[in-house]
Short mmCIF file of C-alpha atoms in Angstrom, two decimals:
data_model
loop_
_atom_site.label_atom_id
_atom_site.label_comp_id
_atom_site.label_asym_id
_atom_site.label_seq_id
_atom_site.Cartn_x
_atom_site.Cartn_y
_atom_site.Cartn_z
CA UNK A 115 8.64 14.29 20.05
CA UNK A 116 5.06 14.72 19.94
CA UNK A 117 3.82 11.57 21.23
CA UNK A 118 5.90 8.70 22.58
CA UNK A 119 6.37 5.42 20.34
CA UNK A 120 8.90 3.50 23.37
CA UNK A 121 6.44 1.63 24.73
CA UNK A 122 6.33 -0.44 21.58
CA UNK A 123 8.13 -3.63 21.26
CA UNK A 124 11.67 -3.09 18.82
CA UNK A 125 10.58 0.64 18.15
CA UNK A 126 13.82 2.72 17.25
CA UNK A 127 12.90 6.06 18.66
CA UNK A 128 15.49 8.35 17.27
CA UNK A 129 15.78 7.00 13.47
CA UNK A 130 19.13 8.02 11.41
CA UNK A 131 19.27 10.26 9.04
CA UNK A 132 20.28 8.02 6.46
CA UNK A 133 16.31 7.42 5.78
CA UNK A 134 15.11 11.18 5.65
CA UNK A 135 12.94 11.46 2.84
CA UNK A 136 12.27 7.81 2.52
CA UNK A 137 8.41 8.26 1.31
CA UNK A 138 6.29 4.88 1.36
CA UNK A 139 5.00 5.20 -2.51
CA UNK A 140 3.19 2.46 -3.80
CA UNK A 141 1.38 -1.12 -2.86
CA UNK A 142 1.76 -3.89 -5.62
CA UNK A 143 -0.96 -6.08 -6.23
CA UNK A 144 -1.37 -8.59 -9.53
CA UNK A 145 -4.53 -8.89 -11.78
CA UNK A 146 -5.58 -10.93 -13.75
CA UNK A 147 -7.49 -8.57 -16.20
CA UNK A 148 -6.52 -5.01 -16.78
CA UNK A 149 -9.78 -4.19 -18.70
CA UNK A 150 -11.78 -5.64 -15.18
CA UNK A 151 -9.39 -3.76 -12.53
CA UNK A 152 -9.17 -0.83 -14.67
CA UNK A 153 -12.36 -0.45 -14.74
CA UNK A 154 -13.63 -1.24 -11.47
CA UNK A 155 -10.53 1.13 -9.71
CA UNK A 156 -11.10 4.38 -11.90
CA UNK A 157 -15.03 4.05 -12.42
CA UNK A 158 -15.70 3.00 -8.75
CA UNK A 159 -12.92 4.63 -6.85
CA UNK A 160 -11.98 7.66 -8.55
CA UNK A 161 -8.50 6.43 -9.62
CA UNK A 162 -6.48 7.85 -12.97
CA UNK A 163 -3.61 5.42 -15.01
CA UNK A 164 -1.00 7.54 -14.27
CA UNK A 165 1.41 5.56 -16.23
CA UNK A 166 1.26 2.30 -17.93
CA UNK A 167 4.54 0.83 -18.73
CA UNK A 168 4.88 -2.53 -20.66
CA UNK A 169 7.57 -5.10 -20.36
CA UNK A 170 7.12 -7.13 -23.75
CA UNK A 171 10.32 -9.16 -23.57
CA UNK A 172 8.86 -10.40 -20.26
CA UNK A 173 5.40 -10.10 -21.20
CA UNK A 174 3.79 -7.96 -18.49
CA UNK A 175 2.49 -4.42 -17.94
CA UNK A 176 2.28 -2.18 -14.93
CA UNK A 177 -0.32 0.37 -14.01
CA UNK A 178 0.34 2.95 -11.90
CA UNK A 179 -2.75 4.90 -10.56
CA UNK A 180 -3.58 7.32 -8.21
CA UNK A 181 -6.68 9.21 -6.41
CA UNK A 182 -5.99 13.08 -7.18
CA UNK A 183 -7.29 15.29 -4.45
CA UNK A 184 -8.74 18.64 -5.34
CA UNK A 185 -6.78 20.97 -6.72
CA UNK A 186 -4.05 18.45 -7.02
CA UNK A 187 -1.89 19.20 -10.33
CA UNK A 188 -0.49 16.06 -11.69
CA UNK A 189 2.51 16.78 -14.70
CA UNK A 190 1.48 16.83 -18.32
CA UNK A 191 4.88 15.70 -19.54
CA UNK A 192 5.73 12.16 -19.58
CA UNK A 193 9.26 12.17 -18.59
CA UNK A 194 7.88 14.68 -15.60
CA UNK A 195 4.81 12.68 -14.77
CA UNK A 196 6.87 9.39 -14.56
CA UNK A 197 9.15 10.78 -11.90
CA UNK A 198 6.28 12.51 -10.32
CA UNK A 199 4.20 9.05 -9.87
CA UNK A 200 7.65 7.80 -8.17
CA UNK A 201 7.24 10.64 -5.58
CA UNK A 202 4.19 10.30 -3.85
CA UNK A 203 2.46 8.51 -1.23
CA UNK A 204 -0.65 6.10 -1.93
CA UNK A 205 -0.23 4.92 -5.46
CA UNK A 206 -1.93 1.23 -6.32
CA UNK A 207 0.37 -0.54 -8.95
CA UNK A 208 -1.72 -3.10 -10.81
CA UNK A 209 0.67 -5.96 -12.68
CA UNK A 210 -1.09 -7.68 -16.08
CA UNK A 211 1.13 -11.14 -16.60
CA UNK A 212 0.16 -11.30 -20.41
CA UNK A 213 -2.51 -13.80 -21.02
CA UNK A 214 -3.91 -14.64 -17.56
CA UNK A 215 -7.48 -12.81 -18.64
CA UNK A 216 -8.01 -15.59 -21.14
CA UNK A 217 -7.75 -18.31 -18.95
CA UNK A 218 -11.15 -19.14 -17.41
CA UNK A 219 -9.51 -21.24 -14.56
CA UNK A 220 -6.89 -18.60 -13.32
CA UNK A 221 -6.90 -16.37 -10.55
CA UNK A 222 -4.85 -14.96 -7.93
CA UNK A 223 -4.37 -15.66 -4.23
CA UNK A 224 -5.73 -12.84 -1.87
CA UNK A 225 -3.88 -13.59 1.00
CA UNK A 226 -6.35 -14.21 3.13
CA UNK A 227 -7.20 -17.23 2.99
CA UNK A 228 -4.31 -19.42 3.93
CA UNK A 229 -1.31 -18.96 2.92
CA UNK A 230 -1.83 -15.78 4.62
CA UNK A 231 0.16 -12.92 4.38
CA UNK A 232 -1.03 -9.71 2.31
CA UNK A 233 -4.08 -8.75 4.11
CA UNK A 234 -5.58 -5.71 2.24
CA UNK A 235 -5.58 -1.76 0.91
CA UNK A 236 -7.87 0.62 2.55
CA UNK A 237 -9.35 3.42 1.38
CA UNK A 238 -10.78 6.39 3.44
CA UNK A 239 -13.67 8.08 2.59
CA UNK A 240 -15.83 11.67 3.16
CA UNK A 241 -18.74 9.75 4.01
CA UNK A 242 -18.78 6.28 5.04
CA UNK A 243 -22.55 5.88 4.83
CA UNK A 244 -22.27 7.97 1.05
CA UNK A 245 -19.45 5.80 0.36
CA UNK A 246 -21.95 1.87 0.84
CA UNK A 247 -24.46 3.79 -0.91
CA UNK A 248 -21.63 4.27 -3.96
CA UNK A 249 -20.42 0.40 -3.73
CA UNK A 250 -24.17 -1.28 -3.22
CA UNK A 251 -25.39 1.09 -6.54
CA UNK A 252 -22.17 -0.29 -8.22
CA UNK A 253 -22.65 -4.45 -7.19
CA UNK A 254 -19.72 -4.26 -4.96
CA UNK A 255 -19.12 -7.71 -3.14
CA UNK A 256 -18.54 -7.14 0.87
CA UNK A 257 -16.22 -9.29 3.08
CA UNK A 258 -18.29 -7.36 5.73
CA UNK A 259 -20.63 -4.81 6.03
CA UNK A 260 -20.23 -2.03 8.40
CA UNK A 261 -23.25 -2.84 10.27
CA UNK A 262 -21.80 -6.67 10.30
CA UNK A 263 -19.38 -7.77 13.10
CA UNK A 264 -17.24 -6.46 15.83
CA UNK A 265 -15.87 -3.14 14.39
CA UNK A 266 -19.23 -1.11 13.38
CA UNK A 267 -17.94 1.58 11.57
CA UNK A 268 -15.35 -0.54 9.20
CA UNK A 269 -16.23 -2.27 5.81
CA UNK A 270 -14.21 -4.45 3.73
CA UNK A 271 -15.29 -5.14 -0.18
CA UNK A 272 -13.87 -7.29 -2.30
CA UNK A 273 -12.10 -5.66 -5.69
CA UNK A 274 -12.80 -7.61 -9.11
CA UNK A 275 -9.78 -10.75 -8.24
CA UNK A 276 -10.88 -10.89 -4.78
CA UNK A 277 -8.49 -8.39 -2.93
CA UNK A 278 -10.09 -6.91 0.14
CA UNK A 279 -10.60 -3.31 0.33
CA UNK A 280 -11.30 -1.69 3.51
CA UNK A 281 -13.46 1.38 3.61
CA UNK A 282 -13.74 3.89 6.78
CA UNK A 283 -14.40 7.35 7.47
CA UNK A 284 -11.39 8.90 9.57
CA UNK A 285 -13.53 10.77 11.76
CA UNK A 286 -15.64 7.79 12.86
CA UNK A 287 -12.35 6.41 14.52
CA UNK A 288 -11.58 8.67 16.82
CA UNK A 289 -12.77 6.93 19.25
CA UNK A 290 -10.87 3.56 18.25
CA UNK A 291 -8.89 1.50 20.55
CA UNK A 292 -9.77 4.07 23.64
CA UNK B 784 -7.85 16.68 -18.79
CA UNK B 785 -3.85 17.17 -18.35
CA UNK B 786 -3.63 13.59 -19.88
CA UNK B 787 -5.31 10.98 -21.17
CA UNK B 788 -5.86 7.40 -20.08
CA UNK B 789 -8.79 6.70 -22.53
CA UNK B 790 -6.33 4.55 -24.19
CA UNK B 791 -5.76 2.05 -21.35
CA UNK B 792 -8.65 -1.08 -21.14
CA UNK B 793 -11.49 -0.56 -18.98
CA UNK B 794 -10.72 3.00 -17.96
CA UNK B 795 -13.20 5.46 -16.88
CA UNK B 796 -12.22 8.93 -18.19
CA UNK B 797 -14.90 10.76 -16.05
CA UNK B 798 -14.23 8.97 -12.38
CA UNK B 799 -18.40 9.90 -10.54
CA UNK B 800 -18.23 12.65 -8.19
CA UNK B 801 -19.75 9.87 -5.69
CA UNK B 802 -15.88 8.87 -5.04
CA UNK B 803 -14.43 12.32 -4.44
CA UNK B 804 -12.36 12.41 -1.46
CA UNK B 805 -11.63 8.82 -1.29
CA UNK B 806 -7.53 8.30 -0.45
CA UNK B 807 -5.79 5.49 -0.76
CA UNK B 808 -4.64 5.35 3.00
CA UNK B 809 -2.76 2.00 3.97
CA UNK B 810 -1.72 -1.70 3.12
CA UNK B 811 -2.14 -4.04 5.18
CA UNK B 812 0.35 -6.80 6.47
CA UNK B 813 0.58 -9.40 9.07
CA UNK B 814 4.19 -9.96 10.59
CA UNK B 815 5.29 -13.02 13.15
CA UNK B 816 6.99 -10.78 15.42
CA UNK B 817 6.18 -7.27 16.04
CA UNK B 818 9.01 -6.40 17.88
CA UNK B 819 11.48 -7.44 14.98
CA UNK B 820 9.12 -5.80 12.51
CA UNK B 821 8.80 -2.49 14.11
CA UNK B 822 12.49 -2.91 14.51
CA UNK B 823 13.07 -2.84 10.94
CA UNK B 824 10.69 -0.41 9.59
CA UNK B 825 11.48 2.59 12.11
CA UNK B 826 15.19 2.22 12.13
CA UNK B 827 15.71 1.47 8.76
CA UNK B 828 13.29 3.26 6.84
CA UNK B 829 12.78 5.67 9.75
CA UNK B 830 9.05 5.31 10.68
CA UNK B 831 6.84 5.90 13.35
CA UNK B 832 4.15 4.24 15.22
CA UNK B 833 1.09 6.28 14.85
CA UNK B 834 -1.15 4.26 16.96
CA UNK B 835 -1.22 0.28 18.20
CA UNK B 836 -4.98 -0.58 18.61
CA UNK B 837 -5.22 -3.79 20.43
CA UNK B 838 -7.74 -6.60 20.27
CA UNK B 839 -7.92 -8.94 22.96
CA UNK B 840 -10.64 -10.90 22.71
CA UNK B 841 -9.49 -11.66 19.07
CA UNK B 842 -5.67 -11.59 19.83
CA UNK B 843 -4.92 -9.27 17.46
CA UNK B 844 -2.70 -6.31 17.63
CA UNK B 845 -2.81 -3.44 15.01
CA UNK B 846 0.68 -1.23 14.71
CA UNK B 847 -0.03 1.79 11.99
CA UNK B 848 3.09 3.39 10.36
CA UNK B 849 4.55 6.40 8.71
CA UNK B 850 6.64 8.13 7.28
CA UNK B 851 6.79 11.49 8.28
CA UNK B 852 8.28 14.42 5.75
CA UNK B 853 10.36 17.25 6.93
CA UNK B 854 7.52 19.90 8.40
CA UNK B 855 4.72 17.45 8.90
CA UNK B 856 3.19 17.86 12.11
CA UNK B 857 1.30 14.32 13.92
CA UNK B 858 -1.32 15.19 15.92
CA UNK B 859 -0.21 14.89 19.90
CA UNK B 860 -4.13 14.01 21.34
CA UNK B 861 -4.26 9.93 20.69
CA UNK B 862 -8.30 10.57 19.31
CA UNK B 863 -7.01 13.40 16.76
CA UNK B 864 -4.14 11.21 15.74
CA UNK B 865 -6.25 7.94 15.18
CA UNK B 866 -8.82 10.34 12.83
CA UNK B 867 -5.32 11.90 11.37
CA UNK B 868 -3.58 8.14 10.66
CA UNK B 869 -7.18 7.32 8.79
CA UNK B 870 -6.96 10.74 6.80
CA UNK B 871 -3.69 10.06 5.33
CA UNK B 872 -2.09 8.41 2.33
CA UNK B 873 1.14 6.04 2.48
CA UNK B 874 0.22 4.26 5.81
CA UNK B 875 1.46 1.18 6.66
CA UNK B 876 -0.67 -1.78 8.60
CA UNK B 877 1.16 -4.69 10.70
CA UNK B 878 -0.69 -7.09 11.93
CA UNK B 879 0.24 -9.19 14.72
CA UNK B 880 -1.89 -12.28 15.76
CA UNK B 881 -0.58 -12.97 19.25
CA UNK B 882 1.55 -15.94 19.62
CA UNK B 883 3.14 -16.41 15.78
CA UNK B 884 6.20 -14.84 16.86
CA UNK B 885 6.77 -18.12 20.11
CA UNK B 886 6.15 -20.69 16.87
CA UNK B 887 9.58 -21.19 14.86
CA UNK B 888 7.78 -22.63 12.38
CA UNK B 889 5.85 -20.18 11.87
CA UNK B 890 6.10 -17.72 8.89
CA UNK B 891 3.90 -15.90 6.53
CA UNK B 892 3.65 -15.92 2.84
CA UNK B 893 5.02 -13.24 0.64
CA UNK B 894 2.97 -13.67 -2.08
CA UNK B 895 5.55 -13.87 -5.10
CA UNK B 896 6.10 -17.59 -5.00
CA UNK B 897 2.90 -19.29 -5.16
CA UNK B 898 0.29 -19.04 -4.75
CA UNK B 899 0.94 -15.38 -6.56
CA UNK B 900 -0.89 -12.18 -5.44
CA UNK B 901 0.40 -9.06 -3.65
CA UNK B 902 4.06 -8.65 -4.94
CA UNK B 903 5.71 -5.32 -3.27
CA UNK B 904 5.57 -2.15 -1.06
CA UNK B 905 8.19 0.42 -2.26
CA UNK B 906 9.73 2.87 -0.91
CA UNK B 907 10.76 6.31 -3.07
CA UNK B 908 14.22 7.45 -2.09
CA UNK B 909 16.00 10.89 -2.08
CA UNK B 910 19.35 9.04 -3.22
CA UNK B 911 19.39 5.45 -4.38
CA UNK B 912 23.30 4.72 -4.06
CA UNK B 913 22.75 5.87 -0.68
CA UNK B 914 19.71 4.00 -0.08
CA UNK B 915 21.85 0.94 -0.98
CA UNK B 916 24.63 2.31 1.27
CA UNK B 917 22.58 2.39 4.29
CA UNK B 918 20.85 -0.91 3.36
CA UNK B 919 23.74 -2.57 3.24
CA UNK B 920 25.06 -1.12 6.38
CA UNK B 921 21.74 -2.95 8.33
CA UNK B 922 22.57 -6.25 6.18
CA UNK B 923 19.13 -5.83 4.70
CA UNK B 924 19.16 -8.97 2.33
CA UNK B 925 18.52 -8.31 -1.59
CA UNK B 926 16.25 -10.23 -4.06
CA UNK B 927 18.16 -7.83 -6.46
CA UNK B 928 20.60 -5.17 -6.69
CA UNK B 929 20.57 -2.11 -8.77
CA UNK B 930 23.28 -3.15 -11.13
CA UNK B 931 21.29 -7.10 -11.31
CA UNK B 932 18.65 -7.64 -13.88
CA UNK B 933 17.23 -5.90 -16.48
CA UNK B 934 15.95 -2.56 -14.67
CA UNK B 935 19.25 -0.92 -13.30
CA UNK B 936 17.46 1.37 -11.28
CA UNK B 937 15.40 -0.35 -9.38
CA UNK B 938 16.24 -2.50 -6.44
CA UNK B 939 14.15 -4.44 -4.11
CA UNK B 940 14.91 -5.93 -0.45
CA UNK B 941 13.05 -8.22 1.90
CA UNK B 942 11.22 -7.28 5.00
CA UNK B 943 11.86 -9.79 8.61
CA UNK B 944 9.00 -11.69 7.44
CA UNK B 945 9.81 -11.92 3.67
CA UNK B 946 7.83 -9.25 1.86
CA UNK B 947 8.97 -7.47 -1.03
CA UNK B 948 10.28 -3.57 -0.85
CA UNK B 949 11.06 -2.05 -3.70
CA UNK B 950 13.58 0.88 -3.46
CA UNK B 951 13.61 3.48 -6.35
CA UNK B 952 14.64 6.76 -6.52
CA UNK B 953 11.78 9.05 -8.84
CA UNK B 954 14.47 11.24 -10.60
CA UNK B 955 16.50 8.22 -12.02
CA UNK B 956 12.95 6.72 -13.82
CA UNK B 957 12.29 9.89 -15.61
CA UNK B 958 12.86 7.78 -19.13
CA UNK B 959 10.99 5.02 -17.87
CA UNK B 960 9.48 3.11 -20.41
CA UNK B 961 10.09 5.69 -23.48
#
């Protein structure tokens, strides 16, 4: 073991077999228009539809997306690509309940605020400073500034139905917690 | 372009090179108790605790997860592995606000029954029937079975504190949605 986990309440430090290859792939989260999240997830963040499936007996669609790194291939093939998406790590599935985008008064709940529960996604980023300059030029909302608060080298945004977004630069928190 | 996504609302076919690099590195949830939590998620779906980062004066404690893949070395130093946990996709954040787990009333909200928001993490399996297998063997309660519902191969189980996990096994979804 490189590094000891024990000391942590409930940890299980020698895990069965039985979950080898268990890969965490995807984070759910519900909008309420697919033309605003779309739009604000690939333009602002980088992010591709992978797949978009829709459900029409039940009247919703998912979007599956995903941040390709360089030189990352990603399968031409449907039938391939589908599986593929299923595979990785870090894919954002949006869900579009038909209709909700023409209803002025709805939105969702972004667990924050109480009920709490859901907290946020977080993205990491080259440049943290690069990366405010990139959300102020696009109108990004913050929950908190990097330069605001506690943690100085953190920033949360909000995404177009409120969901917070946490941006930091992996190198910056090396230091974290020491 | 090995696909295209122009048909999707909102899309932006040609992401700006000002989001290159950005990674979609971890959801965030808050659990009652850590100890049951961490319980679950490293024996059953055989994580590990990258790093805890704990906040006093706020009484907050931060556990980071993952799931590590046959080869992949975590870095031993505790500064190169809290860099390394940032740098990564498919992390998992728990939360723990000191004191939830003494309250018995206490719980958090999953997000599916209202108000709606976040719905799901899921988890990509090697085998699903052997997912199940082992899922049943930890009494892991189901909000639906393979073999319930309209999508056969897709399950989903609930987490200590109630949140969604979706179980799915990328080979078997191949002819998803064609």
């Amino acid at each position: 073991m490189p590094f000891t986990t024990e000391d942590h309440p409930g940890v299980c430090a020698q895990p069965s077999r039985d979950s080898e290859g268990f890969v965490l792939n995807h984070c759910m989260l519900r909008v309420k228009d697919p033309a605003v999240a779309l739009d604000f997830y690939t333009r602002v963040f980088g992010m591709r539809v992978l797949r978009k499936l829709d459900f029409a007996e039940m009247k919703f669609s998912l979007y599956f997306l995903h941040r390709a790194q360089a030189g990352e291939a990603v399968p031409q093939d449907v039938g391939e690509r589908t599986a593929w998406t299923f595979a990785q790590r870090g894919i954002l599935e949006l869900t579009h309940n038909w209709g909700t985008e023409a209803d002025p008064a709805f939105s969702y709940h972004d667990g924050n605020a109480p009920p709490q529960g859901f907290g946020h996604i977080c993205f990491s980023v080259p440049e943290l400073d690069a990366a405010v300059r990139w959300l102020d030029a696009n109108q990004v909302p913050y929950v908190k500034r990097p330069e605001q608060g506690r943690m100085r080298d953190v920033a949360f945004v909000r995404d177009p139905d409120g969901y917070w977004i946490e941006i930091v630069e992996a190198a910056r928190l090396r230091g974290l917690g020491r």
